[in-house]
């Protein structure tokens, strides 16, 4: 009987205590920016604010970024005369900044969009309606499902494919100008992952192709010579700029540190072809 009474008293006491509130999301009120074609980006600051961490949700661009809530850090490149801030995340293992503030202008960049981005404007009404807790919950769900980790991780094969496509386009342009059917490839075994993450490999590999194309565009002799002498182009990354003709194969060993590479290729071809 005493036990029953004690339980009843305890229940009565507990019933009078205030219910413990669920922990709140570590977010503050956010802002919404809109673009000319209905593009939207919600910017939600995380606490503590001094760490400059944010969640961004981009919508209406028709790109891979739509409806993803990725974590961002603000990188401040401001000078005394101009404010410049980049909202930067990891996208396929590399720094990516879809939202950039320059002075009074805010630009939104996204895969497949214009190179200089689109202008977006602060929207007071949408900002007032934004529920940062919902944005945070969406971020949590995407994190727990592994969706964000997959998109933020470096995908070497996908990155190589992008450069292979650009290189193939430059090679096709050369073949069209020179009347050739030369093949070509980037030797990916020579490209370390840290270099691939930060450098435009296809751009460096294409310098001899654009140099020869320019020569063929203005010279019939150049077209005949290229057609007779080169059947294959190889591109490798090394420690120095070292072009070499090996039979009917041209090997372009390059490094991102070398300057004036197209001019160097032109000089080599004029001397050795």
Tab-separated table of C-alpha atoms in Angstrom:
chain	number	residue	atom	x	y	z
A	1	UNK	CA	0.000	0.000	0.000
A	2	UNK	CA	2.821	2.393	0.919
A	3	UNK	CA	4.437	1.638	-2.436
A	4	UNK	CA	1.243	2.497	-4.333
A	5	UNK	CA	0.879	5.772	-2.427
A	6	UNK	CA	4.510	6.684	-3.124
A	7	UNK	CA	4.083	6.069	-6.826
A	8	UNK	CA	0.928	8.180	-6.866
A	9	UNK	CA	2.663	11.053	-5.079
A	10	UNK	CA	5.608	10.878	-7.470
A	11	UNK	CA	3.316	10.928	-10.445
A	12	UNK	CA	1.524	13.968	-9.017
A	13	UNK	CA	4.816	15.802	-8.467
A	14	UNK	CA	6.095	14.984	-11.933
A	15	UNK	CA	2.834	16.092	-13.427
A	16	UNK	CA	3.325	19.544	-11.946
A	17	UNK	CA	6.820	19.959	-13.464
A	18	UNK	CA	7.114	21.762	-16.815
A	19	UNK	CA	7.731	19.498	-19.785
A	20	UNK	CA	11.339	19.609	-21.047
A	21	UNK	CA	11.487	21.355	-24.421
A	22	UNK	CA	12.985	19.525	-27.364
A	23	UNK	CA	16.428	20.854	-28.275
A	24	UNK	CA	16.148	23.628	-30.829
A	25	UNK	CA	17.982	23.548	-34.151
A	26	UNK	CA	21.278	25.508	-34.106
A	27	UNK	CA	20.054	28.047	-36.658
A	28	UNK	CA	19.113	31.703	-36.798
A	29	UNK	CA	16.689	33.581	-39.015
A	30	UNK	CA	17.766	33.350	-42.628
A	31	UNK	CA	17.451	35.302	-45.851
A	32	UNK	CA	16.037	34.414	-49.248
A	33	UNK	CA	17.396	35.743	-52.540
A	34	UNK	CA	15.527	35.386	-55.835
A	35	UNK	CA	16.619	35.445	-59.467
A	36	UNK	CA	14.945	36.647	-62.665
A	37	UNK	CA	13.563	33.217	-63.644
A	38	UNK	CA	12.318	32.155	-60.222
A	39	UNK	CA	15.657	30.892	-58.922
A	40	UNK	CA	15.867	30.979	-55.130
A	41	UNK	CA	18.579	30.560	-52.563
A	42	UNK	CA	17.848	30.395	-48.848
A	43	UNK	CA	20.778	31.368	-46.621
A	44	UNK	CA	20.502	30.093	-43.051
A	45	UNK	CA	23.231	30.947	-40.501
A	46	UNK	CA	24.325	28.306	-38.019
A	47	UNK	CA	25.206	29.071	-34.417
A	48	UNK	CA	27.587	30.143	-33.060
A	49	UNK	CA	27.585	32.917	-35.646
A	50	UNK	CA	31.281	33.757	-35.280
A	51	UNK	CA	32.223	30.475	-37.000
A	52	UNK	CA	30.714	31.788	-40.254
A	53	UNK	CA	28.938	28.513	-41.017
A	54	UNK	CA	25.758	28.476	-43.104
A	55	UNK	CA	23.273	26.193	-44.789
A	56	UNK	CA	22.218	27.084	-48.329
A	57	UNK	CA	19.228	25.653	-50.167
A	58	UNK	CA	19.150	26.423	-53.878
A	59	UNK	CA	15.969	25.942	-55.894
A	60	UNK	CA	14.621	26.643	-59.363
A	61	UNK	CA	17.892	26.419	-61.319
A	62	UNK	CA	17.251	23.045	-62.925
A	63	UNK	CA	20.738	21.992	-61.829
A	64	UNK	CA	22.136	19.245	-59.596
A	65	UNK	CA	22.186	21.708	-56.700
A	66	UNK	CA	18.427	22.124	-56.566
A	67	UNK	CA	16.895	21.245	-53.174
A	68	UNK	CA	20.213	20.191	-51.675
A	69	UNK	CA	21.017	21.710	-48.281
A	70	UNK	CA	24.798	21.699	-48.168
A	71	UNK	CA	27.036	23.138	-45.434
A	72	UNK	CA	28.915	26.311	-46.367
A	73	UNK	CA	31.662	28.475	-44.935
A	74	UNK	CA	31.958	32.158	-45.758
A	75	UNK	CA	35.325	33.097	-47.198
A	76	UNK	CA	35.921	36.820	-46.969
A	77	UNK	CA	38.021	38.332	-49.764
A	78	UNK	CA	36.980	41.911	-49.031
A	79	UNK	CA	39.328	44.865	-49.515
A	80	UNK	CA	39.112	48.341	-48.044
A	81	UNK	CA	37.101	49.497	-51.047
A	82	UNK	CA	34.984	46.462	-51.978
A	83	UNK	CA	33.139	43.772	-50.071
A	84	UNK	CA	33.610	40.271	-51.500
A	85	UNK	CA	32.387	37.131	-49.795
A	86	UNK	CA	32.151	33.609	-51.182
A	87	UNK	CA	29.807	31.005	-49.702
A	88	UNK	CA	31.932	27.901	-50.251
A	89	UNK	CA	31.172	24.182	-49.926
A	90	UNK	CA	32.716	20.938	-51.149
A	91	UNK	CA	31.335	19.713	-54.468
A	92	UNK	CA	32.815	16.496	-55.841
A	93	UNK	CA	35.837	16.989	-53.603
A	94	UNK	CA	36.611	20.550	-54.646
A	95	UNK	CA	35.828	24.010	-53.305
A	96	UNK	CA	32.679	25.359	-54.942
A	97	UNK	CA	31.146	28.793	-54.356
A	98	UNK	CA	27.653	29.139	-55.828
A	99	UNK	CA	26.822	32.334	-53.917
A	100	UNK	CA	29.145	35.321	-54.222
A	101	UNK	CA	28.670	38.801	-52.795
A	102	UNK	CA	30.541	41.610	-54.580
A	103	UNK	CA	29.818	45.034	-53.190
A	104	UNK	CA	26.054	45.501	-53.320
A	105	UNK	CA	25.598	42.708	-55.856
A	106	UNK	CA	24.875	39.053	-55.113
A	107	UNK	CA	25.563	36.396	-57.750
A	108	UNK	CA	24.262	32.837	-57.915
A	109	UNK	CA	26.328	30.252	-59.797
A	110	UNK	CA	25.258	26.686	-60.538
A	111	UNK	CA	26.275	23.785	-62.807
A	112	UNK	CA	25.169	24.449	-66.361
A	113	UNK	CA	24.438	28.105	-65.640
A	114	UNK	CA	26.058	31.163	-67.234
A	115	UNK	CA	29.753	31.565	-66.506
A	116	UNK	CA	29.309	34.878	-64.747
A	117	UNK	CA	26.321	33.656	-62.723
A	118	UNK	CA	22.963	35.366	-62.391
A	119	UNK	CA	22.047	38.348	-60.258
A	120	UNK	CA	19.795	37.572	-57.297
A	121	UNK	CA	18.031	40.065	-55.045
A	122	UNK	CA	17.079	39.933	-51.373
A	123	UNK	CA	13.370	39.177	-50.946
A	124	UNK	CA	11.920	40.493	-47.691
A	125	UNK	CA	8.581	38.674	-47.916
A	126	UNK	CA	10.103	35.270	-48.625
A	127	UNK	CA	12.704	35.830	-45.930
A	128	UNK	CA	9.982	36.442	-43.360
A	129	UNK	CA	8.229	33.213	-44.372
A	130	UNK	CA	11.419	31.126	-44.342
A	131	UNK	CA	11.520	28.537	-41.558
A	132	UNK	CA	15.206	27.900	-40.793
A	133	UNK	CA	14.358	24.865	-38.641
A	134	UNK	CA	12.828	23.162	-41.685
A	135	UNK	CA	15.939	23.886	-43.743
A	136	UNK	CA	18.064	22.413	-40.961
A	137	UNK	CA	15.841	19.319	-40.750
A	138	UNK	CA	16.191	18.815	-44.497
A	139	UNK	CA	19.963	19.107	-44.156
A	140	UNK	CA	19.952	16.517	-41.372
A	141	UNK	CA	17.879	14.092	-43.435
A	142	UNK	CA	20.160	14.435	-46.464
A	143	UNK	CA	23.234	14.014	-44.264
A	144	UNK	CA	21.917	10.882	-42.546
A	145	UNK	CA	20.897	9.296	-45.845
A	146	UNK	CA	24.435	9.693	-47.204
A	147	UNK	CA	23.220	11.842	-50.106
A	148	UNK	CA	25.413	14.820	-49.246
A	149	UNK	CA	28.538	12.782	-48.527
A	150	UNK	CA	28.310	11.208	-51.968
A	151	UNK	CA	28.017	14.556	-53.722
A	152	UNK	CA	30.730	16.212	-51.659
A	153	UNK	CA	33.270	13.399	-52.122
A	154	UNK	CA	35.817	13.557	-54.932
A	155	UNK	CA	34.837	11.431	-57.937
A	156	UNK	CA	38.025	10.985	-59.919
A	157	UNK	CA	36.441	9.092	-62.815
A	158	UNK	CA	33.793	11.749	-63.294
A	159	UNK	CA	36.403	14.503	-63.137
A	160	UNK	CA	38.601	12.743	-65.686
A	161	UNK	CA	35.606	12.374	-68.005
A	162	UNK	CA	35.015	16.137	-67.969
A	163	UNK	CA	38.615	16.811	-69.014
A	164	UNK	CA	38.578	14.010	-71.595
A	165	UNK	CA	35.536	15.603	-73.241
A	166	UNK	CA	37.165	19.047	-73.386
A	167	UNK	CA	40.390	17.537	-74.758
A	168	UNK	CA	38.470	15.605	-77.424
A	169	UNK	CA	36.762	18.827	-78.530
A	170	UNK	CA	40.123	20.579	-78.928
A	171	UNK	CA	41.473	17.586	-80.869
A	172	UNK	CA	38.457	17.584	-83.163
A	173	UNK	CA	38.979	21.285	-83.865
A	174	UNK	CA	42.608	20.565	-84.803
A	175	UNK	CA	41.618	17.676	-87.080
A	176	UNK	CA	39.060	19.862	-88.823
A	177	UNK	CA	41.550	22.657	-89.460
A	178	UNK	CA	44.444	20.394	-90.452
A	179	UNK	CA	42.428	17.840	-92.421
A	180	UNK	CA	43.749	15.059	-90.200
A	181	UNK	CA	42.285	12.184	-88.214
A	182	UNK	CA	44.793	12.102	-85.375
A	183	UNK	CA	43.902	10.439	-82.078
A	184	UNK	CA	44.866	11.659	-78.634
A	185	UNK	CA	44.578	11.001	-74.933
A	186	UNK	CA	45.489	12.333	-71.513
A	187	UNK	CA	47.698	9.919	-69.587
A	188	UNK	CA	45.857	9.937	-66.278
A	189	UNK	CA	48.475	7.792	-64.578
A	190	UNK	CA	50.718	10.877	-64.584
A	191	UNK	CA	48.141	13.150	-62.915
A	192	UNK	CA	48.156	13.074	-59.079
A	193	UNK	CA	44.795	13.559	-57.396
A	194	UNK	CA	45.759	16.862	-55.652
A	195	UNK	CA	46.698	18.288	-59.061
A	196	UNK	CA	43.479	17.068	-60.667
A	197	UNK	CA	41.434	18.709	-57.918
A	198	UNK	CA	42.795	22.209	-58.480
A	199	UNK	CA	44.085	22.402	-62.067
A	200	UNK	CA	42.371	22.615	-65.451
A	201	UNK	CA	44.190	19.628	-66.911
A	202	UNK	CA	42.432	19.739	-70.296
A	203	UNK	CA	43.467	23.362	-70.755
A	204	UNK	CA	47.155	22.568	-70.292
A	205	UNK	CA	46.913	19.463	-72.465
A	206	UNK	CA	45.220	21.371	-75.289
A	207	UNK	CA	47.950	23.985	-75.785
A	208	UNK	CA	49.798	22.055	-78.552
A	209	UNK	CA	46.481	21.276	-80.220
A	210	UNK	CA	45.441	24.919	-80.363
A	211	UNK	CA	48.952	25.888	-81.499
A	212	UNK	CA	48.816	23.481	-84.442
A	213	UNK	CA	45.260	24.464	-85.279
A	214	UNK	CA	46.313	28.103	-85.538
A	215	UNK	CA	49.159	27.112	-87.866
A	216	UNK	CA	46.874	25.015	-90.078
A	217	UNK	CA	44.328	27.822	-90.251
A	218	UNK	CA	46.789	30.021	-92.147
A	219	UNK	CA	49.152	27.622	-93.902
A	220	UNK	CA	48.612	24.853	-96.442
A	221	UNK	CA	52.186	23.705	-95.805
A	222	UNK	CA	51.382	23.305	-92.111
A	223	UNK	CA	48.330	21.193	-92.980
A	224	UNK	CA	50.398	18.900	-95.212
A	225	UNK	CA	53.164	18.597	-92.613
A	226	UNK	CA	50.865	17.812	-89.686
A	227	UNK	CA	48.987	15.262	-91.767
A	228	UNK	CA	52.219	13.537	-92.768
A	229	UNK	CA	54.033	13.649	-89.427
A	230	UNK	CA	51.592	13.224	-86.515
A	231	UNK	CA	49.042	10.465	-85.988
A	232	UNK	CA	48.664	10.573	-82.208
A	233	UNK	CA	48.887	13.097	-79.368
A	234	UNK	CA	49.727	12.156	-75.790
A	235	UNK	CA	49.485	14.506	-72.823
A	236	UNK	CA	51.284	13.873	-69.553
A	237	UNK	CA	51.802	15.887	-66.391
A	238	UNK	CA	55.412	16.114	-65.251
A	239	UNK	CA	57.909	18.362	-63.546
A	240	UNK	CA	58.754	20.516	-66.566
A	241	UNK	CA	57.596	21.440	-70.048
A	242	UNK	CA	59.056	18.767	-72.340
A	243	UNK	CA	57.523	18.372	-75.828
A	244	UNK	CA	58.830	15.475	-77.879
A	245	UNK	CA	58.209	13.863	-81.263
A	246	UNK	CA	58.473	10.079	-81.089
A	247	UNK	CA	57.939	8.760	-84.594
A	248	UNK	CA	54.391	9.713	-85.591
A	249	UNK	CA	53.449	10.344	-81.961
A	250	UNK	CA	53.710	13.734	-80.263
A	251	UNK	CA	54.150	13.585	-76.497
A	252	UNK	CA	53.344	16.774	-74.609
A	253	UNK	CA	54.710	16.617	-71.069
A	254	UNK	CA	53.544	19.715	-69.273
A	255	UNK	CA	53.263	21.291	-65.844
A	256	UNK	CA	50.777	23.889	-64.596
A	257	UNK	CA	53.707	26.027	-63.431
A	258	UNK	CA	55.049	26.614	-66.962
A	259	UNK	CA	54.152	29.925	-68.623
A	260	UNK	CA	53.377	30.785	-72.266
A	261	UNK	CA	52.752	27.147	-73.121
A	262	UNK	CA	51.003	27.687	-76.450
A	263	UNK	CA	53.866	29.878	-77.660
A	264	UNK	CA	56.336	27.226	-76.510
A	265	UNK	CA	54.421	24.589	-78.470
A	266	UNK	CA	54.388	26.786	-81.570
A	267	UNK	CA	58.147	27.307	-81.367
A	268	UNK	CA	58.711	23.575	-80.995
A	269	UNK	CA	56.569	22.690	-84.008
A	270	UNK	CA	58.203	25.308	-86.237
A	271	UNK	CA	61.631	23.961	-85.320
A	272	UNK	CA	60.944	20.216	-85.360
A	273	UNK	CA	58.176	19.510	-87.882
